[in-house]
Short mmCIF file of C-alpha atoms in Angstrom, two decimals:
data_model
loop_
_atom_site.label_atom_id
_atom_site.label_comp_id
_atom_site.label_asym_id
_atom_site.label_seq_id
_atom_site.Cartn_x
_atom_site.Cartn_y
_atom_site.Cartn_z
CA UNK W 1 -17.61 4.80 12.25
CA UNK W 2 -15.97 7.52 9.82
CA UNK W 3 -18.03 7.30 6.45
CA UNK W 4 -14.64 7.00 4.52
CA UNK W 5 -13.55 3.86 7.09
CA UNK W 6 -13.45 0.27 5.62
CA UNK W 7 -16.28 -2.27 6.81
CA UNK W 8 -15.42 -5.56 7.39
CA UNK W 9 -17.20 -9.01 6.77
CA UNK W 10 -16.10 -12.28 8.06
CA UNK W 11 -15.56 -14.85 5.31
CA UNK W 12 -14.83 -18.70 5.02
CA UNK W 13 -11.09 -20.00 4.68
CA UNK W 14 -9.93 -23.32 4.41
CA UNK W 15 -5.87 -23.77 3.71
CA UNK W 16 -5.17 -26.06 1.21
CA UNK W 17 -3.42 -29.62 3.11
CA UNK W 18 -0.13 -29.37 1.25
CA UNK W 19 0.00 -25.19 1.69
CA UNK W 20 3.83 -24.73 3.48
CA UNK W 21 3.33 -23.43 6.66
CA UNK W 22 4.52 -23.83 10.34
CA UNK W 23 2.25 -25.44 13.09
CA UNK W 24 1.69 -21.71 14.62
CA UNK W 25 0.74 -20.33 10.94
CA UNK W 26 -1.47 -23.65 10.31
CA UNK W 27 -3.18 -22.89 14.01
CA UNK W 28 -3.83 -19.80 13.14
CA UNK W 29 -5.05 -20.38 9.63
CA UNK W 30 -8.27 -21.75 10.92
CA UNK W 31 -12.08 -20.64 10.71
CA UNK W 32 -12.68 -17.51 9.07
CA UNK W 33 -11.11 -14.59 8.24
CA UNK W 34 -12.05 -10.45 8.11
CA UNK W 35 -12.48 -9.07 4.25
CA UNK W 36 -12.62 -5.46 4.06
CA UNK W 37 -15.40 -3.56 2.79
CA UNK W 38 -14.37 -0.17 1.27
CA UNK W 39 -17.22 2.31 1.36
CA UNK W 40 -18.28 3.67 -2.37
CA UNK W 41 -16.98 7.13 -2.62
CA UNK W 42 -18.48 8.22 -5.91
CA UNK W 43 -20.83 11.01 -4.00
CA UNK W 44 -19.62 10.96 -1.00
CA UNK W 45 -18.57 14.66 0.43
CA UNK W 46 -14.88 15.14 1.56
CA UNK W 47 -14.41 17.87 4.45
CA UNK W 48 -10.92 18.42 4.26
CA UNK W 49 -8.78 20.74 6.98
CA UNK W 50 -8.43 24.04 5.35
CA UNK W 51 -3.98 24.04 5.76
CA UNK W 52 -4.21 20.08 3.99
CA UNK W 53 -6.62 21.45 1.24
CA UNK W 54 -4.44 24.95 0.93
CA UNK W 55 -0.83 22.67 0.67
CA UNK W 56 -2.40 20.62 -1.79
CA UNK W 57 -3.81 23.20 -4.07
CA UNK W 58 0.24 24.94 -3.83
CA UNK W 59 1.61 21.53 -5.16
CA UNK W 60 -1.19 21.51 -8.15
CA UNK W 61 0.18 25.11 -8.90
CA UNK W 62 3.33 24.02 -9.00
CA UNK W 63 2.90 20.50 -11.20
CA UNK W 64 1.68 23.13 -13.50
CA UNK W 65 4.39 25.25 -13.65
CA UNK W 66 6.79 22.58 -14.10
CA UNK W 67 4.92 21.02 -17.16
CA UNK W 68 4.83 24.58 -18.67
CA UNK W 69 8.03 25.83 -18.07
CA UNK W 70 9.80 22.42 -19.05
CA UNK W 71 8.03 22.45 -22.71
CA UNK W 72 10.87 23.38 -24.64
CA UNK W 73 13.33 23.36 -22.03
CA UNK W 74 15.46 20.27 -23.88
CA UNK W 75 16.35 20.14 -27.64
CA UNK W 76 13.59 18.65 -29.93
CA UNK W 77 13.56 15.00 -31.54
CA UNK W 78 12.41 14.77 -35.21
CA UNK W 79 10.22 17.94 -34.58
CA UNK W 80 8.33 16.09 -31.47
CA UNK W 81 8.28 17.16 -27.88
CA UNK W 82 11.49 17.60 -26.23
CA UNK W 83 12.38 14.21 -25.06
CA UNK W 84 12.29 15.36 -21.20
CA UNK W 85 8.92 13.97 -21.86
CA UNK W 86 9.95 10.86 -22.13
CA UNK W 87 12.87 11.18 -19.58
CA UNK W 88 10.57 11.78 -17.10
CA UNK W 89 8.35 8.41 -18.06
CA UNK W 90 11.03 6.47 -17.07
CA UNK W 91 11.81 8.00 -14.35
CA UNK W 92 8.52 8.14 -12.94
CA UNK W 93 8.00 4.22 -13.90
CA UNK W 94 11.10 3.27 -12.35
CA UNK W 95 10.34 4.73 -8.77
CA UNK W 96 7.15 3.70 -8.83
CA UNK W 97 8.74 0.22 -9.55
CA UNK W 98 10.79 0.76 -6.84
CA UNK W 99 8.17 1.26 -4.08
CA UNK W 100 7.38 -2.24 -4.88
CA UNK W 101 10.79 -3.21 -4.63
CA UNK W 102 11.83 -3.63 -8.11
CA UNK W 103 15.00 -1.84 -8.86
CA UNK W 104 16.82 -0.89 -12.05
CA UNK W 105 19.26 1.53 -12.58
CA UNK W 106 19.13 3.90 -15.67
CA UNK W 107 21.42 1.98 -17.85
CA UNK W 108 19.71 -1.41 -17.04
CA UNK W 109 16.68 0.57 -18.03
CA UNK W 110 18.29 1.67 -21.08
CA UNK W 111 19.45 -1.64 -22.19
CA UNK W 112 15.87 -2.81 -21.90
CA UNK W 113 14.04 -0.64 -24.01
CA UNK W 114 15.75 -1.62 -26.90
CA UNK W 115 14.74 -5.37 -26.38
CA UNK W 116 18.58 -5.95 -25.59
CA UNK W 117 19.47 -8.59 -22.88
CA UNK W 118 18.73 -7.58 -19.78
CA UNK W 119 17.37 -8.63 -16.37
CA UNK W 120 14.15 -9.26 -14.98
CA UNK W 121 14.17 -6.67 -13.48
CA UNK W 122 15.08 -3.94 -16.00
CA UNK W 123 12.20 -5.99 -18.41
CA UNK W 124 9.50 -5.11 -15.27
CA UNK W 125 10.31 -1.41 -15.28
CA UNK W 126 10.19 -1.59 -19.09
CA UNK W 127 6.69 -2.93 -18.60
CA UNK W 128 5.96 -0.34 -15.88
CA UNK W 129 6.72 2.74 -18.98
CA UNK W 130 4.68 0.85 -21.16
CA UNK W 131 1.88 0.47 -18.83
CA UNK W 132 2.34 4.53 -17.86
CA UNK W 133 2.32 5.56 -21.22
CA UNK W 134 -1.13 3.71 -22.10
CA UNK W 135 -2.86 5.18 -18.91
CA UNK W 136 -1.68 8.83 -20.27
CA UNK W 137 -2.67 8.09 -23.55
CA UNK W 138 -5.98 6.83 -22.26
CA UNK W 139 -6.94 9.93 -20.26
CA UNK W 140 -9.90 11.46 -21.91
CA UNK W 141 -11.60 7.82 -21.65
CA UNK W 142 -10.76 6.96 -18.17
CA UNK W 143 -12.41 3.72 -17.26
CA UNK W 144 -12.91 0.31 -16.12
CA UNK W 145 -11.48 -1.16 -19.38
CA UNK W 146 -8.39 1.75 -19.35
CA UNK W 147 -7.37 0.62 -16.27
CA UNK W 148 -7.18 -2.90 -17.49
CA UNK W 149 -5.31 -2.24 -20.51
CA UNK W 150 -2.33 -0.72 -18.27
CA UNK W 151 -2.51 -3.55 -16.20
CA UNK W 152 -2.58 -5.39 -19.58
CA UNK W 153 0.64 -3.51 -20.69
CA UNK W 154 2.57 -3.80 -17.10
CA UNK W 155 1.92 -7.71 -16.63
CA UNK W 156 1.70 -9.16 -20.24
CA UNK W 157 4.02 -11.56 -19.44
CA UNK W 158 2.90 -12.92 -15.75
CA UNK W 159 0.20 -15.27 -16.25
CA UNK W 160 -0.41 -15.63 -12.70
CA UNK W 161 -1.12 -11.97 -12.41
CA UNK W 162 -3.96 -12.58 -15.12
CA UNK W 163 -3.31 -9.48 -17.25
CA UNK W 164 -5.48 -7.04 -17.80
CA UNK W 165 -8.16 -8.58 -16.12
CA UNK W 166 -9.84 -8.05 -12.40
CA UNK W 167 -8.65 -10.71 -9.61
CA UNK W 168 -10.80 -13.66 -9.42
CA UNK W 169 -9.82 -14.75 -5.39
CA UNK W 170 -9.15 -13.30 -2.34
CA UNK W 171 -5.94 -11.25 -2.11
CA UNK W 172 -3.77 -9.96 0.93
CA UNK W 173 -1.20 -7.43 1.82
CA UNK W 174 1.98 -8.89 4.03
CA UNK W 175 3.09 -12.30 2.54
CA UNK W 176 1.70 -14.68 5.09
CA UNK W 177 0.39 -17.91 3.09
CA UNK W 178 -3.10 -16.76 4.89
CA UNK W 179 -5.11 -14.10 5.22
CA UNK W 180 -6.26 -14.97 8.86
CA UNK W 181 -2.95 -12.58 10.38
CA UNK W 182 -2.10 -9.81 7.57
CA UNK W 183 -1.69 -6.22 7.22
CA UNK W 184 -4.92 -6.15 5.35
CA UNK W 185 -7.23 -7.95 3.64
CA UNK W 186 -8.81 -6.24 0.22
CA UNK W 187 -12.45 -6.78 -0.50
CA UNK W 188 -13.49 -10.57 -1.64
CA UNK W 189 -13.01 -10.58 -5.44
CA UNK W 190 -16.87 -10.38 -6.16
CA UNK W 191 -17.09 -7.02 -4.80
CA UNK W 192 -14.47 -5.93 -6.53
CA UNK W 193 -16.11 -5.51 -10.17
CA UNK W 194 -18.75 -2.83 -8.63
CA UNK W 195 -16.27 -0.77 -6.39
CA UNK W 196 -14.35 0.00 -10.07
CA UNK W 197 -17.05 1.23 -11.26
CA UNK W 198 -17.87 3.38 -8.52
CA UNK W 199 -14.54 4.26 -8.15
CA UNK W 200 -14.00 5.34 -12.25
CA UNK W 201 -17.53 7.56 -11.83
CA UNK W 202 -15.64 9.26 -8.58
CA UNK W 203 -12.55 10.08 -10.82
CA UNK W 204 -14.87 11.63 -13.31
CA UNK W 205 -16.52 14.06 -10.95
CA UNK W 206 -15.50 17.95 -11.19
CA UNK W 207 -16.37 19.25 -8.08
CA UNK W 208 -13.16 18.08 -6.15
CA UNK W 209 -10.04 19.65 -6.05
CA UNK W 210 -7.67 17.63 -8.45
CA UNK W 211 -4.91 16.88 -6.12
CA UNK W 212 -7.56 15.71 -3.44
CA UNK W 213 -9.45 13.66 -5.95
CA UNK W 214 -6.05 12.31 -6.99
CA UNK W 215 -4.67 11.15 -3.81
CA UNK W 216 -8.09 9.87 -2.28
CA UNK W 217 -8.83 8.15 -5.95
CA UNK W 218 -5.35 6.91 -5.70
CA UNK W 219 -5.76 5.19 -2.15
CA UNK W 220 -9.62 3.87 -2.78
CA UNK W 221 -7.66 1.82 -5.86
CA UNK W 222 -5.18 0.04 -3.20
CA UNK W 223 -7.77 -0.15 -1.12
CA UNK W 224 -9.70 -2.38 -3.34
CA UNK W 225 -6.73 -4.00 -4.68
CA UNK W 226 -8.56 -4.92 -7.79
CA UNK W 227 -5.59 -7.53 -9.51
CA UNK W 228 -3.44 -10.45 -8.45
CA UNK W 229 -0.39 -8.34 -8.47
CA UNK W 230 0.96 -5.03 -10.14
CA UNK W 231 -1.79 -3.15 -8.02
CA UNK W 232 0.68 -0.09 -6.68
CA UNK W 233 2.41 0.33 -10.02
CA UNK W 234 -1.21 0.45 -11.78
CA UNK W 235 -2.51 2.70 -9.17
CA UNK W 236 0.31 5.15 -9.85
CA UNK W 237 -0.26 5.11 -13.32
CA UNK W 238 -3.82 6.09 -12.62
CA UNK W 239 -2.67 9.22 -10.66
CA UNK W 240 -1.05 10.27 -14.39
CA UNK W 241 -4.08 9.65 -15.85
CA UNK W 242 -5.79 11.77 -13.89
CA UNK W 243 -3.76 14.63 -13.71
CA UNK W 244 -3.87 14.55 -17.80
CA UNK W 245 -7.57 14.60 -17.86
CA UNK W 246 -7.81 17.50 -15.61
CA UNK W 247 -5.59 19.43 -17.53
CA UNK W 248 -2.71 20.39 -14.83
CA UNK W 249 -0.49 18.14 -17.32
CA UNK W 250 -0.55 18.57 -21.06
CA UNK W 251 2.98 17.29 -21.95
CA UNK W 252 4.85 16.00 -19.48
CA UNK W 253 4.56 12.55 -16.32
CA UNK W 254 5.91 15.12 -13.20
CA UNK W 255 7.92 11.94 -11.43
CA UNK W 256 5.37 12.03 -8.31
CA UNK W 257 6.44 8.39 -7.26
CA UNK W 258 10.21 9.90 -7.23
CA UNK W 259 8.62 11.96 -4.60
CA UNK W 260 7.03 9.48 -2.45
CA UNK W 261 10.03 7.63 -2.15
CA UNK W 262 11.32 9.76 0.35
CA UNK W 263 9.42 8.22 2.45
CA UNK W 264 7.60 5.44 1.89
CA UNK W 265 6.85 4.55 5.35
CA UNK W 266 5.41 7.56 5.61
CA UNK W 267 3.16 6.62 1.97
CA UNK W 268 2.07 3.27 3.69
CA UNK W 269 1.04 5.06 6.72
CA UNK W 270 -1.14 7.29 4.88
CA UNK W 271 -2.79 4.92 3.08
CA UNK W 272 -3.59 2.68 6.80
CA UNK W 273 -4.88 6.35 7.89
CA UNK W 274 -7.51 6.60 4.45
CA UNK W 275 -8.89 2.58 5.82
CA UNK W 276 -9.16 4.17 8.85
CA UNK W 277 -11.28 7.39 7.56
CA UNK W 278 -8.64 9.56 7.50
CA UNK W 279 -8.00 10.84 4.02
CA UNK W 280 -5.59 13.42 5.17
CA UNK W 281 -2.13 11.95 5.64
CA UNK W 282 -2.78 10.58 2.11
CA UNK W 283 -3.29 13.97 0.88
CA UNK W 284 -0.51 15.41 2.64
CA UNK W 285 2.05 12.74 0.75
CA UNK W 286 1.11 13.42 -2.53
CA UNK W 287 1.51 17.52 -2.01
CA UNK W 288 4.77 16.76 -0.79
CA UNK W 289 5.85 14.21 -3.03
CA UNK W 290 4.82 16.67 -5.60
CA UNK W 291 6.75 19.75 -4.60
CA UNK W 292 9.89 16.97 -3.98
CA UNK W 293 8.86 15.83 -7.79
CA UNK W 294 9.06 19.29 -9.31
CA UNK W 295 12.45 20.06 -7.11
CA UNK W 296 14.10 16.67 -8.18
CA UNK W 297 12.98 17.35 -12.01
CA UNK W 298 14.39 20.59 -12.43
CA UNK W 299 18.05 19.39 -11.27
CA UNK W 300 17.58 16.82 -13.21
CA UNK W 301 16.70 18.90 -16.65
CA UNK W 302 19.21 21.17 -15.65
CA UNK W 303 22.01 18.35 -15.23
CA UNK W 304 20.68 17.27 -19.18
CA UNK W 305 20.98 20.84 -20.63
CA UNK W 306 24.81 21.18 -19.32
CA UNK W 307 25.26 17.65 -20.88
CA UNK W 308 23.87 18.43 -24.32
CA UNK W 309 25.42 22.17 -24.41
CA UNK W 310 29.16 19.99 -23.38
CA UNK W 311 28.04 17.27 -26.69
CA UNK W 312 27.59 20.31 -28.64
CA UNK W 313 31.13 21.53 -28.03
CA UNK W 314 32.66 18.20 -28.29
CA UNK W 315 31.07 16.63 -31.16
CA UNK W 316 32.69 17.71 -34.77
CA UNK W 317 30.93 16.68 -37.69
CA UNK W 318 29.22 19.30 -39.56
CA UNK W 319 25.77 20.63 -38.76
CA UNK W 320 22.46 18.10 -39.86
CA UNK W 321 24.79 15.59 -39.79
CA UNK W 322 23.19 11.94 -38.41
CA UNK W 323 25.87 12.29 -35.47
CA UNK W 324 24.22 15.67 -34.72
CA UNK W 325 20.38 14.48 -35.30
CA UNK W 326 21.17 11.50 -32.90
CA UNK W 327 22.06 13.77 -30.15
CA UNK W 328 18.25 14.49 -28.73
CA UNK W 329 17.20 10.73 -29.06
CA UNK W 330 19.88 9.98 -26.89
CA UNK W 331 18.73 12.45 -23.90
CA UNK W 332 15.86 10.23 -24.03
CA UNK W 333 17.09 6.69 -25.36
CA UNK W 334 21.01 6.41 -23.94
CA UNK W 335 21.55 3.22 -25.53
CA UNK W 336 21.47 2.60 -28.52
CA UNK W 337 22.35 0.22 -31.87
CA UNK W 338 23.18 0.58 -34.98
CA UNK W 339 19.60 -0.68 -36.34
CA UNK W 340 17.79 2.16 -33.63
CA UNK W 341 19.84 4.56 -35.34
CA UNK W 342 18.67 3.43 -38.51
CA UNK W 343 15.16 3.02 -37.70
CA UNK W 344 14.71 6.90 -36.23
CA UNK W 345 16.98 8.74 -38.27
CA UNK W 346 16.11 7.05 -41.01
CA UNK W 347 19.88 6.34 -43.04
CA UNK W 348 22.05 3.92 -44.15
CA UNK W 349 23.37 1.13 -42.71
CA UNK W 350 27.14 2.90 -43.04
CA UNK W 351 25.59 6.43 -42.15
CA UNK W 352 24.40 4.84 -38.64
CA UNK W 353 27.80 3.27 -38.26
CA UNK W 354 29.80 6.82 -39.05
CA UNK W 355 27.81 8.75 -36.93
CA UNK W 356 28.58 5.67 -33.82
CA UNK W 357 32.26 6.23 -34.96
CA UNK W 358 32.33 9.70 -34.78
CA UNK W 359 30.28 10.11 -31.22
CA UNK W 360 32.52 7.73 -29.85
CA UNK W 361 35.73 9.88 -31.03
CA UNK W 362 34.11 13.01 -29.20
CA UNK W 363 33.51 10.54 -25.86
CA UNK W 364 29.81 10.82 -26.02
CA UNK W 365 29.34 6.98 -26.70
CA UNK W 366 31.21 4.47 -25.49
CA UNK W 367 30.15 0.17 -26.36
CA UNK W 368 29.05 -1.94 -23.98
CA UNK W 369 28.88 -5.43 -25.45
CA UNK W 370 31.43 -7.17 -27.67
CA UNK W 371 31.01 -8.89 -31.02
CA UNK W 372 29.47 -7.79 -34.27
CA UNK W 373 25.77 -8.58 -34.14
CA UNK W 374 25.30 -7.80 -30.87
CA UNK W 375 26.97 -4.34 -30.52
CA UNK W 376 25.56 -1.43 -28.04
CA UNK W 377 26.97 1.79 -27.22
CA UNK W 378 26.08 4.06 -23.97
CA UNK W 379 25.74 7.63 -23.34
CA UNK W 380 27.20 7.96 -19.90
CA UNK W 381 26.62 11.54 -19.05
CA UNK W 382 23.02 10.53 -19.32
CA UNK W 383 23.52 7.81 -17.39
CA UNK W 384 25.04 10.10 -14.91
CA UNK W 385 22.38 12.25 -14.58
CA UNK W 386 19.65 9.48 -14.30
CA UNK W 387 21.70 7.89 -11.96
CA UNK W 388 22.16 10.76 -9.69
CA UNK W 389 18.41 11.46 -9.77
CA UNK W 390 17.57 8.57 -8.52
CA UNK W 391 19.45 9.07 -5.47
CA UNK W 392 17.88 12.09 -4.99
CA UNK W 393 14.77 10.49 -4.81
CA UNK W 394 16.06 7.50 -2.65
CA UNK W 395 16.27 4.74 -5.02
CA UNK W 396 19.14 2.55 -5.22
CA UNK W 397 20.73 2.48 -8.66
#
């Protein structure tokens, strides 16, 4: 057996009597079942084809690039980082939402980051930027307890998902009411505790190539499948994390999971081929989804720049002006109220409401909900763009 392969161990099931299941599922649902037993990798040595290892070290090159050539590419918000930063966030939570099968479209998104009514859906991606923003932020401490407190910040509100904390019961991938006939089986939940740690010490090793460490880190998580649910979205947040502590990324989240969804079949595949003790489809998907990343990224900060050059011609008012302030929030933030205005810009009740009145003349904002206390307004030519990315990337809007 390949060193990297998964063990297995044969463990005790019993369904519970009032579990919904057919007769065949029932049949099949008893005795034991197989529990897999992912090797430690914290010192184990990788031999890697030379073309997988070359491709991969290309698509670090160019992850760098991209986060250095993108640094002031967009117009600055109250002196901070342009707001691509934050752009690309969302994006990058979205898709990797969307591999899971939770879609929302840029506006939804939007809508949802102001705390606005909006749908489940929109509110999960919300969580999912939350959750990528903590792992960032958490970098230079990457452990057991980081990795909890994104999974703290994507499933705060699913109870049954026991936030932030490791599972405490067996877990399987394919939505049978068993385990006795998935796709796999994770490790029993006892195990679990010790593979993180193992797993944390290999992401903190030096001596592996970044993009290998990232993609075989990366698949070891989903391997161990170390939570009741959010484990993909987590996982991708971890591949941000690690790219920040290694220094490839200073200021920007390069929208990697945009990438992957090309081809997620092909993603899936890869990660079957790592259980197997292959680690190099896995590799060869996040080089690729990389170099589709950077690709997708610099249409999209293109399409942004044309939008805020056509503002800048359309919009009026005079110069420092809260109507001109507002315009690089809303690269990043494309909805927005009266009281957001307020909040960031720092003005007046009526000052907010002119500079709505006026961005709305110049066709730059249009509202989206009726009545007076519950008023929104929409930059569609964001929107657009956002929109048009993530078709790009594959993901429904």
């Amino acid at each position: 057996m390949n060193q990297l392969s998964v063990g297995w161990e044969r463990c005790a099931w019993e369904a519970a009597p009032d579990t919904p299941m057919s007769r065949r599922e029932r049949a099949a649902a008893r005795g034991t079942y197989l529990a897999s037993i992912p090797p430690a990798i914290s010192g184990m040595d990788f031999d890697i084809a030379s073309d997988v290892a070359a491709e991969a070290e290309d698509a670090l090159l160019e992850i760098s690039r991209f986060d250095a050539e993108l640094a002031a590419a967009l117009p600055r918000a109250d002196g901070e980082l342009a707001p691509l930063a934050v752009v690309l966030l969302r994006t990058e939570s979205a898709s990797s939402s969307q591999i899971e099968g939770v879609t929302a479209g840029a506006k939804a998104l939007a809508i949802a980051t102001l705390n606005e009514s909006s749908g489940q859906n929109a509110r999960m991606v919300a969580a999912n930027v939350e959750a990528m923003q903590k792992a960032i932020d958490l970098a230079d401490d990457l452990s057991t307890a980081s990795i909890l407190a994104a999974h703290q910040a994507l499933m705060h509100d699913q109870a049954y998902a026991l936030p932030g904390r490791l599972r405490d019961g067996q877990v399987w991938i394919g939505g049978g009411p068993t385990p006795h006939t998935e796709t796999f089986v994770p490790p029993r939940w006892e195990r679990v505790p010790a593979l993180m740690d193992d797993l944390v010490a290999f992401c903190r090793r030096t001596d592996v190539p970044v993009l290998t460490q990232v993609s075989l880190a990366h698949a070891q998580f989903e391997t161990i499948h170390p939570f009741n649910d959010g484990n993909g979205r987590t996982g991708r947040t971890l591949v941000h994390a690690m790219l920040r502590r290694s220094g490839v990324t200073r200021r920007l989240t390069v929208p990697v999971s945009a990438g992957l969804l090309t081809n997620t079949d092909a993603y899936f595949t890869a990660l079957g081929s790592y259980r197997a003790g292959d680690p190099a489809p896995i590799i060869t998907q996040f080089s690729r989804a990389s170099f589709a990343a950077v690709g997708n990224g610099r249409r999209l900060v293109s399409d942004l720049n044309a939008v805020y050059a056509k503002w800048q011609q359309d919009l009026t008012s005079r110069r420092g002006s809260a109507a001109r302030r507002l315009l690089p929030h809303l690269l990043s933030q494309p909805a927005v109220t009266v009281k957001y205005i307020q909040e960031h810009l720092a003005v007046s009740q009526p000052a907010a409401q002119r500079a709505v009145d006026q961005l709305v003349d110049a066709g730059i904002l249009r509202q989206i909900s009726t009545g007076k206390r519950d008023r929104a307004w929409i930059a569609r030519d964001v929107i657009a763009a956002l929109d048009d990315f993530a078709t790009r990337a594959g993901r429904r809007s």
